[in-house]
Structures are given as C-alpha cells and as structure tokens.
Tab-separated table of C-alpha atoms in Angstrom:
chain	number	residue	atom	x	y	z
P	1	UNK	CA	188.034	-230.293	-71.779
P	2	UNK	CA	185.258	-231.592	-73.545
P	3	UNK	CA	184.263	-231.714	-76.634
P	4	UNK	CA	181.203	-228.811	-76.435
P	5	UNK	CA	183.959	-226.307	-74.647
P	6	UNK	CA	186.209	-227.302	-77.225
P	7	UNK	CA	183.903	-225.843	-79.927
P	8	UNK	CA	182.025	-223.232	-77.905
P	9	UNK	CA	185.878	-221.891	-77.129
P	10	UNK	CA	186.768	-221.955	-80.889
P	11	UNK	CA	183.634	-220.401	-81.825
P	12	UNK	CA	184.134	-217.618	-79.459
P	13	UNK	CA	187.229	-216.914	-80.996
P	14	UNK	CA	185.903	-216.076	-84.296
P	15	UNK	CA	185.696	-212.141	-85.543
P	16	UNK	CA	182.050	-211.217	-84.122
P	17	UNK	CA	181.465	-209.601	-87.705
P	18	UNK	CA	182.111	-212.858	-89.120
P	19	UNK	CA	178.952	-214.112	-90.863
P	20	UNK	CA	177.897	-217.546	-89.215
P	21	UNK	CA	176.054	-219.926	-91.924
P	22	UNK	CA	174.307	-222.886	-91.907
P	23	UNK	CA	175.261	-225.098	-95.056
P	24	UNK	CA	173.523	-228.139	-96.404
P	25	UNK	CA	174.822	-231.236	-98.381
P	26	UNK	CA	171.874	-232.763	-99.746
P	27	UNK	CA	172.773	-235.412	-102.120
P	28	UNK	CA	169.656	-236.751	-104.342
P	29	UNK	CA	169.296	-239.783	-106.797
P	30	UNK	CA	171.200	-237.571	-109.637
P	31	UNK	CA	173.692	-234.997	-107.867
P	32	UNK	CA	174.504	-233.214	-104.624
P	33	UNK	CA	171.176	-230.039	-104.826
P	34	UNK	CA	172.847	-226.714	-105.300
P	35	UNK	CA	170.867	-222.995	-105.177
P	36	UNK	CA	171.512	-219.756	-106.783
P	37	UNK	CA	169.945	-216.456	-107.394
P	38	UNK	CA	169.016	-215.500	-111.075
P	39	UNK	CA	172.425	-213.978	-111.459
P	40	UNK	CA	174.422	-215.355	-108.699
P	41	UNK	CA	176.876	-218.594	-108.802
P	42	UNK	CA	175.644	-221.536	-107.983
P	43	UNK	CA	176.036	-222.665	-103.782
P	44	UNK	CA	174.748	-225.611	-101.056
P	45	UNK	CA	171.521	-224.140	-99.799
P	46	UNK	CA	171.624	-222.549	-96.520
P	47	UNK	CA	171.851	-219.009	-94.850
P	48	UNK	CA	172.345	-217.187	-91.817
P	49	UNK	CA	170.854	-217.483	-88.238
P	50	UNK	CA	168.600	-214.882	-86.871
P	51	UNK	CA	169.326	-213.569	-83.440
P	52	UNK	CA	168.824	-216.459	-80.513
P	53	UNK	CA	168.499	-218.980	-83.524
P	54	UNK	CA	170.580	-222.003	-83.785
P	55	UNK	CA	172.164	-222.596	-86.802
P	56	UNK	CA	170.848	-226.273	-87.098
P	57	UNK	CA	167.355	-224.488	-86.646
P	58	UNK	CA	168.298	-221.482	-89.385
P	59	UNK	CA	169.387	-224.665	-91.706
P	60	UNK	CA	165.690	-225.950	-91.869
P	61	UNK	CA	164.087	-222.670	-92.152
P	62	UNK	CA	166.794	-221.891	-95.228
P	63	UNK	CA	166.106	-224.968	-96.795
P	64	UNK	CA	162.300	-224.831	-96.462
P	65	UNK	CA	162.310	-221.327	-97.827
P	66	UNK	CA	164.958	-221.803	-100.986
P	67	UNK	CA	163.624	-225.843	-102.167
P	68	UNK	CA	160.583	-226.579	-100.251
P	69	UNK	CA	162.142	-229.663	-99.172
P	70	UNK	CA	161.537	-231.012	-95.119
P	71	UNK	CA	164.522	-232.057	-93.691
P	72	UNK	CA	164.197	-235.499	-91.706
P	73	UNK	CA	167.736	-236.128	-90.475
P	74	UNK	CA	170.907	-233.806	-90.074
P	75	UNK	CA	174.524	-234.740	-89.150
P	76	UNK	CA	176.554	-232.521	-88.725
P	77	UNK	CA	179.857	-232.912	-90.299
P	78	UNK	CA	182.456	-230.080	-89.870
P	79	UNK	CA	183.326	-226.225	-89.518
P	80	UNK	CA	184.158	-224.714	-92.488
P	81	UNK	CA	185.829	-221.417	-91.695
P	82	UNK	CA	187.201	-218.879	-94.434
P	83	UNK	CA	188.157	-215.038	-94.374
P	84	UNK	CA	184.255	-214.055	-94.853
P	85	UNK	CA	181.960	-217.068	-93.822
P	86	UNK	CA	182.119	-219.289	-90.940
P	87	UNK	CA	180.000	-222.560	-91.928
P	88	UNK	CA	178.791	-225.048	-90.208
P	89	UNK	CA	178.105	-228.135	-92.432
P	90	UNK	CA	175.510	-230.479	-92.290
P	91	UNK	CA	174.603	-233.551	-94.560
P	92	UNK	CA	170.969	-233.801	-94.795
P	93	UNK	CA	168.148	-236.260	-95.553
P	94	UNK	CA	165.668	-234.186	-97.454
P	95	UNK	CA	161.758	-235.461	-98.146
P	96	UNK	CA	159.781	-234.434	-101.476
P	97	UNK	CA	160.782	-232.800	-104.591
P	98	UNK	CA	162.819	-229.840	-104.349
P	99	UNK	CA	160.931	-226.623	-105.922
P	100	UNK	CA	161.794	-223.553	-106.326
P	101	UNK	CA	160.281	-221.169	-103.880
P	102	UNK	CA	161.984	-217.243	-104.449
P	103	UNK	CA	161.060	-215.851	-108.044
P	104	UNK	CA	164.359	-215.847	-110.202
P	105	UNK	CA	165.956	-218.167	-108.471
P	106	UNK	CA	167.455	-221.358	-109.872
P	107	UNK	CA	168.464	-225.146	-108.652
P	108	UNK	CA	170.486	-228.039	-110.443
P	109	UNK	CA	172.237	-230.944	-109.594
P	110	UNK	CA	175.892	-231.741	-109.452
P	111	UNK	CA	177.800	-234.765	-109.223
P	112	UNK	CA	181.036	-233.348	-108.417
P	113	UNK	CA	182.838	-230.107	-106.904
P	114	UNK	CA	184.868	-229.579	-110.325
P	115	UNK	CA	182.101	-228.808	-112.425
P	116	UNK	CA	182.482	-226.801	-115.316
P	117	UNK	CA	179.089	-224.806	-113.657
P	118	UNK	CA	179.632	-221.454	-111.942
P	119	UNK	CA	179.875	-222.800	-108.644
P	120	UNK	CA	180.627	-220.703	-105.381
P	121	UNK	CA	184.519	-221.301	-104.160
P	122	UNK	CA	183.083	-221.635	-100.946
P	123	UNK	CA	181.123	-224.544	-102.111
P	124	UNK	CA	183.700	-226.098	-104.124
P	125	UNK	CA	185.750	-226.264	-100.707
P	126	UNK	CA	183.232	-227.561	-99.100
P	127	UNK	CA	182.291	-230.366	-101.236
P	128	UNK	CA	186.058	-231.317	-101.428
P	129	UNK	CA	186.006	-231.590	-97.749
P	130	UNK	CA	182.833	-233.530	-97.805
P	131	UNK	CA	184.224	-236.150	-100.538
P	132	UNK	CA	187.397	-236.826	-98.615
P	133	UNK	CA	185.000	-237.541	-95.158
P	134	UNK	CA	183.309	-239.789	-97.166
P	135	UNK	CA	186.573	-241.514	-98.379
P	136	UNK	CA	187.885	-242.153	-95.347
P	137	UNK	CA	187.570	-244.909	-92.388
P	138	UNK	CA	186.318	-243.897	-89.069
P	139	UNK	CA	183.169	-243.693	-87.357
P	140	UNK	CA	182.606	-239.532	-89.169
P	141	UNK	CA	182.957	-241.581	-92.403
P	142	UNK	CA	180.805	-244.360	-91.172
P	143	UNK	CA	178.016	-242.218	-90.046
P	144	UNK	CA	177.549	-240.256	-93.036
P	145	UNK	CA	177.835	-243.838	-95.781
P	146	UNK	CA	174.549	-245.026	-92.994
P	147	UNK	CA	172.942	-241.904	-93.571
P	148	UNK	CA	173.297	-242.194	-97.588
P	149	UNK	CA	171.928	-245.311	-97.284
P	150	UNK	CA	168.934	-243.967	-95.631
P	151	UNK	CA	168.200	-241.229	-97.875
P	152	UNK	CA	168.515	-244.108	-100.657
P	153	UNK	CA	165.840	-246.103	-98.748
P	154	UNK	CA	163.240	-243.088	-98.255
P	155	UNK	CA	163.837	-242.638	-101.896
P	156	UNK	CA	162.765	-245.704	-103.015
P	157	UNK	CA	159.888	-245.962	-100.205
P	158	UNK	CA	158.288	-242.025	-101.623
C-alpha cells in the first residue's frame, strides 16, 4: 500500500463531523507567529477548508486573510489529530511583514510552546511535536533544518 492510500484510508476513518484544519508553523527572526481574536487564546494561524478546497490551498487563503503574509514554500510535516480538530501541519516560508488584517484581532511572537502567554492546548501540542521533528535525525528532520535555512536567507535578502 502506498503511502497516499495509507493517508487517504486514515483520513477516511476520521468522524465526518470532525473539523479538518489547516495549521501553520511560521517561524520568523524573533519567535514562531501566533494569531488570536481580541478575546480568544493565542493559536498557529490557519482555518478550515471550504467545500472541494484542499487544505494546503485553505492554509494560504487563512494565512493571507489573518497576517497578510504570501506563503512561498510549505512542507508538510504531520497529522495532528485530537477529540475536536483534525490538523494537518505545515511549516511555512512566509514573505513580508505580518499585519493584522481582521479588526480586534491580535499577533505576537513566541519562542517556545511553554509560554507563560494564553496559548491554545492545541497549539502547545503542536509545537511540542514540531520541536521534537526538528530534534531528531532523518530526512523529516532534515527537510524542515533546509527549509529554516531558507526562510533565514529570504530574510536577509528582503
């Protein structure tokens, strides 16, 4: 079985009500970007798809809509699946300056998922995940230190 079937099987067995996200790590010069509404915890930008859209697709639209940012590269790293949100993760190479583009709604910068910040627990997971793939050795692990290194280099070049 290949990989594809692999996934398209597991994601068929998923609750239909399930809510399927799109999540982005974006990690800038000073901290990994995180969105919230004016009274909502803090979370990775993202959202849902709309009918027929993928959520790779959904993740660019989210991320244009909630930072004004472009997104040049994606990987995608992992599934993220938990009783109310099934997530599929994606570190990101962003160009510009992130702005806020929603009245209310607010943006900082972390540096790790233990902040003292009112963070989602979703996110929290999610960046522990993220930290460990980083950690490790393998060619997942390899990809994603190449595409920090990249982001670093548009960086400097904007």
């Amino acid at each position: 079985m290949s990989i594809v079937s692999e996934r398209n099987s597991y994601e068929s067995r998923l609750c239909p009500t399930l809510p399927r996200l799109a999540t982005a790590i974006i990690e800038l010069p000073d901290g990994v970007l995180m969105t919230a509404s004016q009274t909502g915890r803090f979370a990775l930008p993202g959202g849902a798809s709309q009918r027929g859209e993928l959520r790779s697709q959904a993740l660019l639209r989210h991320i244009r809509e909630q930072t004004g940012l472009r997104i040049n590269t994606m990987l995608y790293l992992f599934d993220h699946i938990t009783p109310h949100n099934a997530h599929k993760v994606y570190l990101a190479i962003a160009q510009g300056a992130p702005r806020l583009q929603e009245a209310g709604s607010r943006m900082t910068l972390i540096t790790s998922p233990d902040t003292e910040m009112d963070v989602h627990v979703e996110s929290r997971a999610i960046l522990r995940r993220y930290a460990k793939v980083r950690g490790e050795q393998g060619p997942k692990s390899e990809a994603v230190r190449a595409m920090l290194q990249l982001a670093r280099y548009i960086a400097k070049v904007e």
